[in-house]
Coordinates of C-alpha atoms and ligand atoms in Angstrom, one line a residue:
M134 CA -50.7 29.4 -37.9
T135 CA -51.2 31.8 -35.2
E136 CA -52.9 35.6 -35.8
P137 CA -49.9 38.1 -36.7
Y138 CA -49.1 41.0 -34.2
D139 CA -50.4 44.5 -35.7
V140 CA -46.6 45.6 -34.6
A141 CA -43.4 43.9 -34.2
V142 CA -40.5 46.2 -32.4
V143 CA -37.3 45.0 -33.4
G144 CA -35.0 46.0 -30.6
G145 CA -36.1 46.5 -27.1
G146 CA -34.1 49.0 -25.7
A147 CA -34.9 52.6 -24.9
S148 CA -37.1 53.7 -28.1
G149 CA -38.5 50.5 -28.6
L150 CA -40.3 49.9 -25.4
A151 CA -41.4 53.6 -26.0
A152 CA -42.8 52.3 -29.2
A153 CA -44.3 49.2 -27.6
I154 CA -45.9 51.2 -25.1
A155 CA -47.6 53.5 -27.4
A156 CA -48.2 50.9 -30.0
A157 CA -50.1 48.7 -27.2
R158 CA -51.7 51.3 -25.4
D159 CA -53.6 52.6 -28.9
G160 CA -54.7 49.3 -28.9
A161 CA -52.4 47.1 -31.0
R162 CA -51.3 44.1 -30.3
T163 CA -47.6 44.1 -29.8
C164 CA -44.4 42.3 -29.2
I165 CA -40.7 43.2 -28.9
V166 CA -38.0 40.6 -30.5
E167 CA -35.3 41.2 -28.6
R168 CA -31.9 39.5 -29.1
D169 CA -30.1 39.9 -25.6
V170 CA -31.2 38.4 -22.7
A171 CA -33.7 40.6 -21.4
C172 CA -35.2 44.2 -22.3
G173 CA -33.8 47.4 -21.3
L174 CA -30.3 46.3 -21.2
P175 CA -28.7 49.5 -22.6
I176 CA -30.5 51.8 -20.2
L177 CA -28.6 50.4 -17.2
A178 CA -25.9 51.8 -18.5
T179 CA -26.6 55.6 -19.0
G180 CA -26.1 58.3 -16.9
N181 CA -23.2 56.4 -15.1
G182 CA -26.0 54.0 -13.5
R183 CA -28.1 56.9 -12.9
C184 CA -30.0 57.6 -16.1
N185 CA -29.7 61.1 -17.3
L186 CA -33.6 60.4 -18.9
S187 CA -34.0 63.8 -20.5
N188 CA -33.5 67.4 -20.0
E189 CA -35.1 70.3 -18.7
R190 CA -35.0 72.2 -21.6
L191 CA -35.0 70.0 -24.9
D192 CA -33.2 72.9 -27.2
P193 CA -33.5 71.3 -31.1
R194 CA -29.8 73.0 -31.6
R195 CA -28.7 70.4 -29.4
Y196 CA -29.3 67.8 -32.0
R197 CA -27.7 67.1 -35.4
H198 CA -30.3 68.5 -37.5
P199 CA -32.2 70.8 -35.4
D200 CA -35.3 71.1 -37.9
I201 CA -36.2 67.5 -37.9
A202 CA -35.5 67.3 -34.4
R203 CA -38.2 70.0 -34.0
R204 CA -40.6 68.7 -36.3
V205 CA -40.4 64.9 -35.0
M206 CA -40.1 65.8 -31.4
G207 CA -43.1 68.4 -31.3
D208 CA -43.5 72.1 -29.9
D209 CA -43.2 70.7 -26.6
P210 CA -41.2 68.0 -26.2
E211 CA -40.7 68.6 -22.4
A212 CA -44.1 67.7 -21.8
A213 CA -44.2 64.6 -24.2
V214 CA -41.3 62.7 -22.1
S215 CA -43.0 64.0 -18.8
S216 CA -46.0 62.5 -19.8
L217 CA -44.8 59.3 -20.5
F218 CA -42.7 59.0 -17.3
D219 CA -45.9 60.2 -15.0
S220 CA -47.9 57.5 -16.9
L221 CA -45.7 55.1 -15.5
G222 CA -45.8 56.4 -12.4
L223 CA -41.4 57.4 -12.5
L224 CA -40.9 60.4 -10.4
S225 CA -37.8 62.7 -11.9
S226 CA -35.7 65.6 -10.2
P227 CA -33.4 67.7 -12.0
V228 CA -29.9 68.3 -11.8
E229 CA -29.0 71.4 -13.3
G230 CA -31.1 71.1 -16.0
R231 CA -30.4 67.6 -16.6
L232 CA -33.6 64.7 -15.8
Y233 CA -32.4 62.2 -13.4
P234 CA -35.4 59.3 -11.8
V235 CA -35.5 60.6 -8.1
T236 CA -34.2 57.0 -7.2
R237 CA -30.7 58.3 -8.9
R238 CA -31.0 54.4 -10.5
A239 CA -31.2 53.4 -14.0
E240 CA -32.9 50.3 -13.0
S241 CA -36.2 52.5 -11.5
V242 CA -36.2 53.8 -15.5
R243 CA -36.0 50.4 -17.2
D244 CA -38.6 48.8 -14.5
V245 CA -41.3 51.1 -15.0
L246 CA -40.8 50.7 -18.7
L247 CA -40.9 46.9 -18.6
S248 CA -44.1 47.3 -16.1
G249 CA -45.8 49.4 -18.5
C250 CA -45.3 47.1 -21.6
A251 CA -46.6 44.6 -19.2
R252 CA -49.7 45.9 -18.2
A253 CA -50.2 47.0 -22.1
E254 CA -50.0 43.4 -22.7
V255 CA -46.9 43.5 -25.0
D256 CA -45.3 40.2 -25.7
S257 CA -41.4 40.1 -25.0
L258 CA -39.3 37.5 -27.1
C259 CA -35.7 37.9 -25.8
G260 CA -33.0 36.2 -26.7
T261 CA -34.6 36.2 -30.5
E262 CA -32.8 37.1 -33.6
V263 CA -34.0 38.0 -37.2
R264 CA -32.8 35.7 -39.6
S265 CA -34.5 36.6 -42.2
V266 CA -37.5 38.8 -43.4
S267 CA -40.4 38.7 -46.2
Y268 CA -43.6 40.4 -47.2
A269 CA -46.6 39.6 -48.6
D270 CA -49.9 40.8 -48.8
G271 CA -49.9 43.4 -46.1
T272 CA -48.0 41.0 -43.7
W273 CA -44.4 41.3 -42.7
T274 CA -42.9 37.2 -42.1
L275 CA -39.9 37.8 -40.1
E276 CA -38.0 34.3 -39.9
V277 CA -36.5 34.3 -36.0
D278 CA -34.8 31.8 -34.2
A279 CA -34.9 31.9 -30.4
P280 CA -34.2 29.7 -27.0
T281 CA -36.5 26.6 -27.1
R282 CA -36.9 27.5 -23.3
C283 CA -37.1 31.2 -21.6
V284 CA -33.6 32.5 -20.2
R285 CA -34.1 35.0 -17.4
V286 CA -31.8 37.3 -15.6
E287 CA -33.1 36.5 -12.3
E288 CA -30.8 38.8 -10.2
T289 CA -29.4 42.2 -10.5
G290 CA -26.1 43.1 -10.8
K291 CA -23.5 42.1 -13.6
A292 CA -22.6 38.9 -12.5
A293 CA -26.2 37.7 -12.9
L294 CA -26.1 39.5 -16.2
R295 CA -23.3 37.6 -17.6
R296 CA -24.3 34.1 -16.4
A297 CA -27.8 34.7 -17.8
R298 CA -26.0 35.6 -20.9
K299 CA -23.9 32.8 -21.2
A300 CA -27.0 30.5 -20.5
L301 CA -28.5 32.2 -23.7
A302 CA -25.6 31.5 -25.9
A303 CA -25.8 27.8 -24.6
A304 CA -29.1 27.5 -25.2
P305 CA -30.8 25.2 -27.7
R306 CA -32.9 27.0 -30.2
D307 CA -35.1 26.5 -32.6
S308 CA -36.6 28.7 -35.8
R309 CA -40.0 30.1 -36.6
A310 CA -42.1 32.5 -38.2
L311 CA -43.5 35.6 -36.2
R312 CA -45.9 37.8 -38.2
A313 CA -46.5 41.3 -38.2
H314 CA -48.7 44.0 -40.3
A315 CA -46.4 46.5 -39.1
V316 CA -42.7 46.6 -37.8
V317 CA -40.9 49.4 -35.9
L318 CA -37.0 49.5 -36.2
A319 CA -35.5 50.1 -33.0
P320 CA -32.0 48.3 -32.9
G321 CA -30.0 51.5 -31.9
G322 CA -26.8 53.0 -33.5
A323 CA -25.4 50.0 -34.3
C324 CA -27.8 48.9 -36.9
A325 CA -26.2 47.9 -40.6
K326 CA -27.1 44.6 -40.2
T327 CA -30.7 45.3 -39.1
C328 CA -31.2 47.6 -42.1
A329 CA -29.5 45.1 -44.5
L330 CA -32.3 42.3 -43.5
F331 CA -34.8 45.3 -44.2
A332 CA -33.6 46.4 -47.2
V333 CA -33.5 49.8 -45.9
P334 CA -31.0 52.6 -46.8
H335 CA -27.9 52.8 -44.5
M336 CA -25.0 55.3 -44.0
D337 CA -22.2 54.7 -42.5
E338 CA -21.8 55.0 -38.5
E339 CA -19.3 57.1 -36.8
P340 CA -19.1 56.9 -32.7
L341 CA -19.4 60.2 -31.0
L342 CA -19.7 61.4 -27.7
C343 CA -16.2 60.0 -26.8
P344 CA -13.0 61.3 -25.5
I345 CA -10.8 63.3 -28.3
A346 CA -7.6 62.5 -29.3
C347 CA -5.2 65.5 -29.3
D348 CA -1.8 66.5 -29.1
G349 CA -0.3 69.5 -26.7
P350 CA 1.7 72.2 -28.0
S351 CA 4.6 71.7 -30.6
G352 CA 3.7 67.9 -30.5
M353 CA 4.3 67.7 -26.6
D354 CA 2.8 65.0 -25.6
L355 CA 0.2 64.5 -22.5
D356 CA 1.5 61.6 -21.3
A357 CA 2.7 63.1 -17.9
L358 CA -1.0 64.4 -17.5
D359 CA -2.5 61.2 -17.7
G360 CA -5.4 60.6 -15.1
L361 CA -5.4 64.6 -13.9
R362 CA -8.6 66.7 -13.9
A363 CA -8.7 70.3 -14.3
E364 CA -12.0 72.9 -14.7
G365 CA -11.9 75.1 -17.7
M366 CA -13.6 76.1 -20.8
L367 CA -12.7 74.2 -24.2
T368 CA -13.2 76.1 -27.1
L369 CA -13.0 74.4 -30.4
K370 CA -11.4 76.5 -33.4
R371 CA -11.3 75.7 -37.2
G372 CA -9.2 78.2 -39.5
G373 CA -8.9 80.7 -36.4
A374 CA -12.6 81.1 -35.9
C375 CA -14.5 79.7 -33.0
I376 CA -16.9 77.0 -33.8
A377 CA -18.1 75.6 -30.3
F378 CA -16.8 76.0 -26.6
E379 CA -17.8 73.7 -23.7
E380 CA -17.5 74.2 -19.9
G381 CA -16.4 71.9 -17.2
E382 CA -14.2 68.9 -16.1
V383 CA -11.7 68.0 -18.9
L384 CA -9.6 64.8 -17.9
F385 CA -6.5 64.4 -19.2
R386 CA -5.4 61.2 -20.9
P387 CA -2.4 60.0 -22.9
Y388 CA -3.8 60.2 -26.1
G389 CA -6.0 63.7 -25.5
I390 CA -8.9 64.6 -23.2
S391 CA -12.0 63.0 -22.2
G392 CA -14.9 64.3 -19.7
I393 CA -18.3 65.5 -20.7
A394 CA -17.1 69.0 -22.0
A395 CA -14.8 66.9 -24.5
F396 CA -17.5 64.1 -25.1
N397 CA -20.1 67.3 -26.1
L398 CA -17.1 68.9 -28.6
S399 CA -16.5 65.2 -30.5
R400 CA -19.6 66.0 -32.0
R401 CA -18.3 68.6 -33.8
I402 CA -14.4 68.4 -34.3
E403 CA -12.3 67.3 -37.4
P404 CA -9.1 66.3 -37.6
G405 CA -7.0 69.3 -37.9
D406 CA -9.0 71.6 -35.5
T407 CA -7.4 73.3 -32.2
I408 CA -8.9 72.8 -29.1
E409 CA -7.9 75.6 -26.9
L410 CA -7.9 74.9 -23.1
D411 CA -9.1 78.0 -20.9
L412 CA -7.9 77.3 -17.4
F413 CA -9.4 80.4 -15.6
P414 CA -12.2 80.9 -17.6
R415 CA -14.0 83.2 -15.0
H416 CA -11.0 85.5 -15.1
S417 CA -10.9 88.1 -17.5
E418 CA -7.2 89.0 -19.5
P419 CA -6.8 92.1 -17.2
A420 CA -8.2 90.0 -13.9
L421 CA -5.5 87.1 -14.6
R422 CA -2.9 89.5 -15.4
S423 CA -3.3 91.2 -11.8
L424 CA -3.9 87.7 -10.3
L425 CA -0.1 87.0 -11.9
E426 CA 1.4 90.3 -10.5
R427 CA -0.4 89.7 -7.2
R428 CA 1.4 86.3 -7.4
M429 CA 5.1 87.6 -7.8
Q430 CA 4.6 89.8 -5.1
A431 CA 3.8 86.8 -2.7
V432 CA 6.1 84.3 -4.2
G433 CA 8.5 86.2 -6.3
A434 CA 9.2 86.5 -10.0
F435 CA 8.1 83.6 -12.4
P436 CA 11.4 81.5 -12.8
G437 CA 9.8 79.2 -15.6
D438 CA 9.7 76.6 -12.8
P439 CA 6.6 74.7 -12.4
A440 CA 6.7 74.8 -8.6
W441 CA 5.9 78.5 -9.1
F442 CA 2.4 77.5 -9.6
D443 CA 2.0 75.5 -6.5
G444 CA -1.5 75.7 -5.0
M445 CA -2.8 77.2 -8.1
L446 CA -2.3 74.3 -10.6
A447 CA -1.5 70.9 -10.0
R448 CA 2.4 70.3 -10.9
P449 CA 2.3 68.3 -14.3
L450 CA -0.2 70.6 -15.6
A451 CA 1.9 73.6 -14.2
G452 CA 4.8 72.1 -16.4
A453 CA 3.0 71.6 -19.3
V454 CA 1.7 75.4 -19.2
C455 CA 5.7 76.5 -18.2
A456 CA 6.7 74.5 -21.4
Y457 CA 4.4 76.4 -23.5
A458 CA 4.9 79.9 -21.7
R459 CA 8.5 79.1 -22.7
A460 CA 8.0 79.0 -26.1
L461 CA 5.6 82.2 -26.2
G462 CA 8.7 84.4 -24.3
N463 CA 8.7 83.2 -20.7
D464 CA 7.6 86.6 -19.1
L465 CA 4.0 87.4 -17.3
A466 CA 2.2 88.2 -20.7
A467 CA 3.3 84.4 -21.7
V468 CA 1.9 82.6 -18.7
A469 CA -1.6 84.5 -18.9
S470 CA -1.5 83.5 -22.7
A471 CA -0.8 79.7 -21.6
L472 CA -3.2 79.8 -18.8
H473 CA -5.4 81.6 -21.0
R474 CA -5.5 79.8 -24.6
F475 CA -3.4 76.4 -23.8
P476 CA -3.6 74.6 -27.5
L477 CA -4.4 71.3 -28.3
A478 CA -4.3 70.1 -31.6
V479 CA -7.0 67.6 -32.8
T480 CA -6.5 64.3 -34.5
G481 CA -9.6 62.4 -34.2
T482 CA -12.3 60.8 -31.7
A483 CA -10.7 57.9 -29.3
E484 CA -11.9 55.5 -27.2
H485 CA -14.8 54.5 -29.4
A486 CA -15.8 51.8 -26.6
Q487 CA -17.0 54.8 -24.6
A488 CA -19.2 56.3 -27.2
Q489 CA -22.4 57.0 -26.1
V490 CA -23.5 57.4 -29.8
R491 CA -23.3 57.0 -33.3
R492 CA -23.9 59.3 -35.8
G493 CA -25.0 57.8 -39.2
G494 CA -27.7 54.7 -39.7
I495 CA -31.0 55.5 -41.6
P496 CA -30.7 58.9 -43.6
W497 CA -33.6 61.3 -43.4
S498 CA -34.0 61.2 -47.2
A499 CA -35.9 57.8 -46.5
V500 CA -37.9 58.7 -44.0
D501 CA -41.2 60.7 -43.5
T502 CA -40.7 62.7 -40.3
E503 CA -44.4 63.1 -39.7
T504 CA -44.9 59.2 -39.0
L505 CA -41.0 57.9 -38.9
S506 CA -42.3 55.7 -41.7
I507 CA -39.6 54.3 -44.1
T508 CA -40.9 56.0 -47.2
R509 CA -38.1 54.7 -50.0
E510 CA -39.1 51.4 -51.7
T511 CA -38.2 48.7 -49.0
I512 CA -39.5 45.2 -49.0
G513 CA -43.1 45.8 -48.2
H514 CA -45.2 48.7 -46.7
G515 CA -45.5 49.7 -42.8
L516 CA -42.1 49.6 -42.3
Y517 CA -40.8 52.5 -39.2
A518 CA -37.6 53.5 -37.6
C519 CA -37.1 55.3 -34.2
G520 CA -34.0 56.1 -31.8
E521 CA -30.5 55.9 -33.0
A522 CA -30.9 53.7 -35.6
L523 CA -32.0 57.4 -37.4
D524 CA -29.4 59.5 -38.7
M525 CA -29.8 61.7 -35.4
D526 CA -27.8 62.5 -32.3
A527 CA -27.2 65.3 -29.6
D528 CA -25.4 66.7 -26.6
C529 CA -24.5 64.6 -23.2
G530 CA -27.5 65.9 -21.0
G531 CA -30.0 63.9 -21.8
Y532 CA -31.5 64.4 -24.9
N533 CA -30.3 61.6 -26.4
L534 CA -32.8 59.3 -24.6
A535 CA -35.3 62.3 -25.0
W536 CA -34.9 61.4 -28.9
A537 CA -35.1 57.9 -27.7
W538 CA -38.5 58.3 -25.9
I539 CA -40.5 60.8 -28.0
S540 CA -39.0 58.8 -31.9
G541 CA -40.6 55.8 -29.9
L542 CA -43.7 57.0 -29.2
R543 CA -44.4 58.7 -32.3
A544 CA -43.5 55.5 -34.3
G545 CA -45.2 53.3 -32.3
A546 CA -48.3 55.4 -32.4
A547 CA -47.9 55.8 -36.2
A548 CA -47.4 51.7 -36.5
A549 CA -50.8 50.7 -34.7
Q550 CA -52.8 52.8 -37.0
L551 CA -52.3 50.2 -39.8
R552 CA -54.1 47.6 -38.3
Ligands
FAD842 C1 -22.6 54.1 -21.5 C2 -23.6 55.4 -22.5 C3 -24.1 55.9 -21.5 C4 -25.1 56.9 -21.8 N1 -26.0 58.0 -20.8 C5 -27.1 58.5 -21.3 C6 -27.6 59.4 -20.7 O1 -27.4 59.2 -19.5 N2 -28.5 60.4 -21.0 C7 -28.8 60.4 -23.1 O2 -29.9 60.9 -23.3 N3 -28.2 59.2 -23.1 C8 -27.2 58.3 -22.8 N4 -26.6 57.4 -24.0 C9 -27.1 57.4 -25.3 C10 -28.6 56.3 -25.1 O3 -28.3 55.1 -24.2 C11 -28.9 56.0 -26.2 O4 -28.9 57.3 -27.5 C12 -30.2 55.4 -26.2 O5 -30.2 54.3 -25.4 C13 -31.1 55.1 -27.4 O6 -32.0 54.1 -27.7 P1 -32.4 53.1 -28.7 O7 -33.7 52.3 -28.3 O8 -32.3 53.8 -30.5 O9 -30.8 51.9 -28.5 P2 -30.7 51.0 -27.6 O10 -30.9 51.8 -26.2 O11 -29.1 50.8 -27.9 O12 -31.5 49.6 -27.8 C14 -31.0 49.2 -29.0 C15 -31.5 47.3 -28.7 O13 -32.0 46.8 -29.8 C16 -31.4 45.5 -29.7 N5 -31.1 45.0 -31.0 C17 -30.4 45.7 -31.9 N6 -30.7 45.1 -32.9 C18 -31.2 44.0 -32.7 C19 -31.9 42.8 -33.8 N7 -31.6 42.7 -35.1 N8 -33.0 41.9 -33.2 C20 -33.2 42.0 -32.1 N9 -32.9 43.2 -31.2 C21 -31.9 44.1 -31.7 C22 -30.4 45.6 -28.6 O14 -30.0 44.4 -28.3 C23 -30.6 47.0 -27.9 O15 -31.6 46.1 -26.6 C24 -25.7 56.8 -23.0 C25 -25.1 55.9 -24.0 C26 -24.4 55.0 -23.7 C27 -23.4 54.1 -24.2

């Protein structure tokens, strides 16, 4: 029987690769068990293919549990991320505070992590599924099944990936036992099955950072606005109180709104909330009134017709504003109010396939925030977790990947200490 690994990392995405690098650099014999055809594939989809890998300011308040985020990420999380990527040779640069690789290609981030793993002599066992788990005498045994011959993604691009996944699905497989003294769980946000295998507590998952389903005022449907983009400010209100606001591009869809500002608010909404859309956030109330008065002098009195807004608002949006202004009294004050506070009635989140993160997963009551070890009695000792599998989520802007890197480094380093 082969010697057990010191550390086996289950899941070779962002956090799993960071965990494996940390463990191996601390001298642990490390492997990654990845069920997909290659490690690092989830990274390729991030930041629209550019990978917004972190943020210049990793404010804990951007995270679901700020105190826990602060404890796990430490006093200088920005330095922790830059030190990882400096050590891997990745150059990054900011766009409005968000950090991207200078190549603006997510492949660069994936590639430096894979090279870092190779240099640290991490074994990557791809296409490998964990079927059952046991623990005895300080060693975990993972019964895994894997293709009998290695299936590789030979070229870049989606078509090559599809071909490789097809080949993996068709490949003959066999089972074997893989042993390790410590296991790091890094299976990402959809982790219920992996948690069940290891008898780790699991909270229901909820897709977030996705579009918001909502109706216009008085049930107005938003079909006519589908595909339209507008710059604006979204203010989330509950029982009249302002809960949060986001500024940016709003993309209208038949079911509601999309775009980064809506994605960020999706972490905070509840059905029954109202989102007020301000189409002129840079104009105070008096400034907007005077803009509208000047417009009346230029193009005539407001007739309640969307064409009056030509050159100022796209026609379909002007139609919606006119309909709402009519309900408010149809005078200039009503128009100003409709432009500053166009109400959207929230019914929930939408398009879950687009969700960037999931809330839920492994609850903090079962985790030691110092080492990220699972403290609740599971099958055995020496089990750690990192990344999105833990109940942590954050706004768009590089915060989620920063969490993946830092929690991965912490769990990997702690797991390496067990050997
Ligand atoms: C479209 C999209 C864009 C995003 N863009 C950004 C962005 O620009 N910036 C940002 O900060 N965040 C972004 N995110 C969020 C970010 O990608 C995640 O927060 C991050 O990838 C989580 O890392 P992870 O390692 O926990 O999980 P993942 O990266 O999802 O990796 C999990 C890995 O585990 C494997 N796995 C799962 N279960 C098992 C098992 N039982 N056995 C073996 N392997 C298993 C999976 O195949 C996968 O490779 C984006 C997310 C999406 C979906």
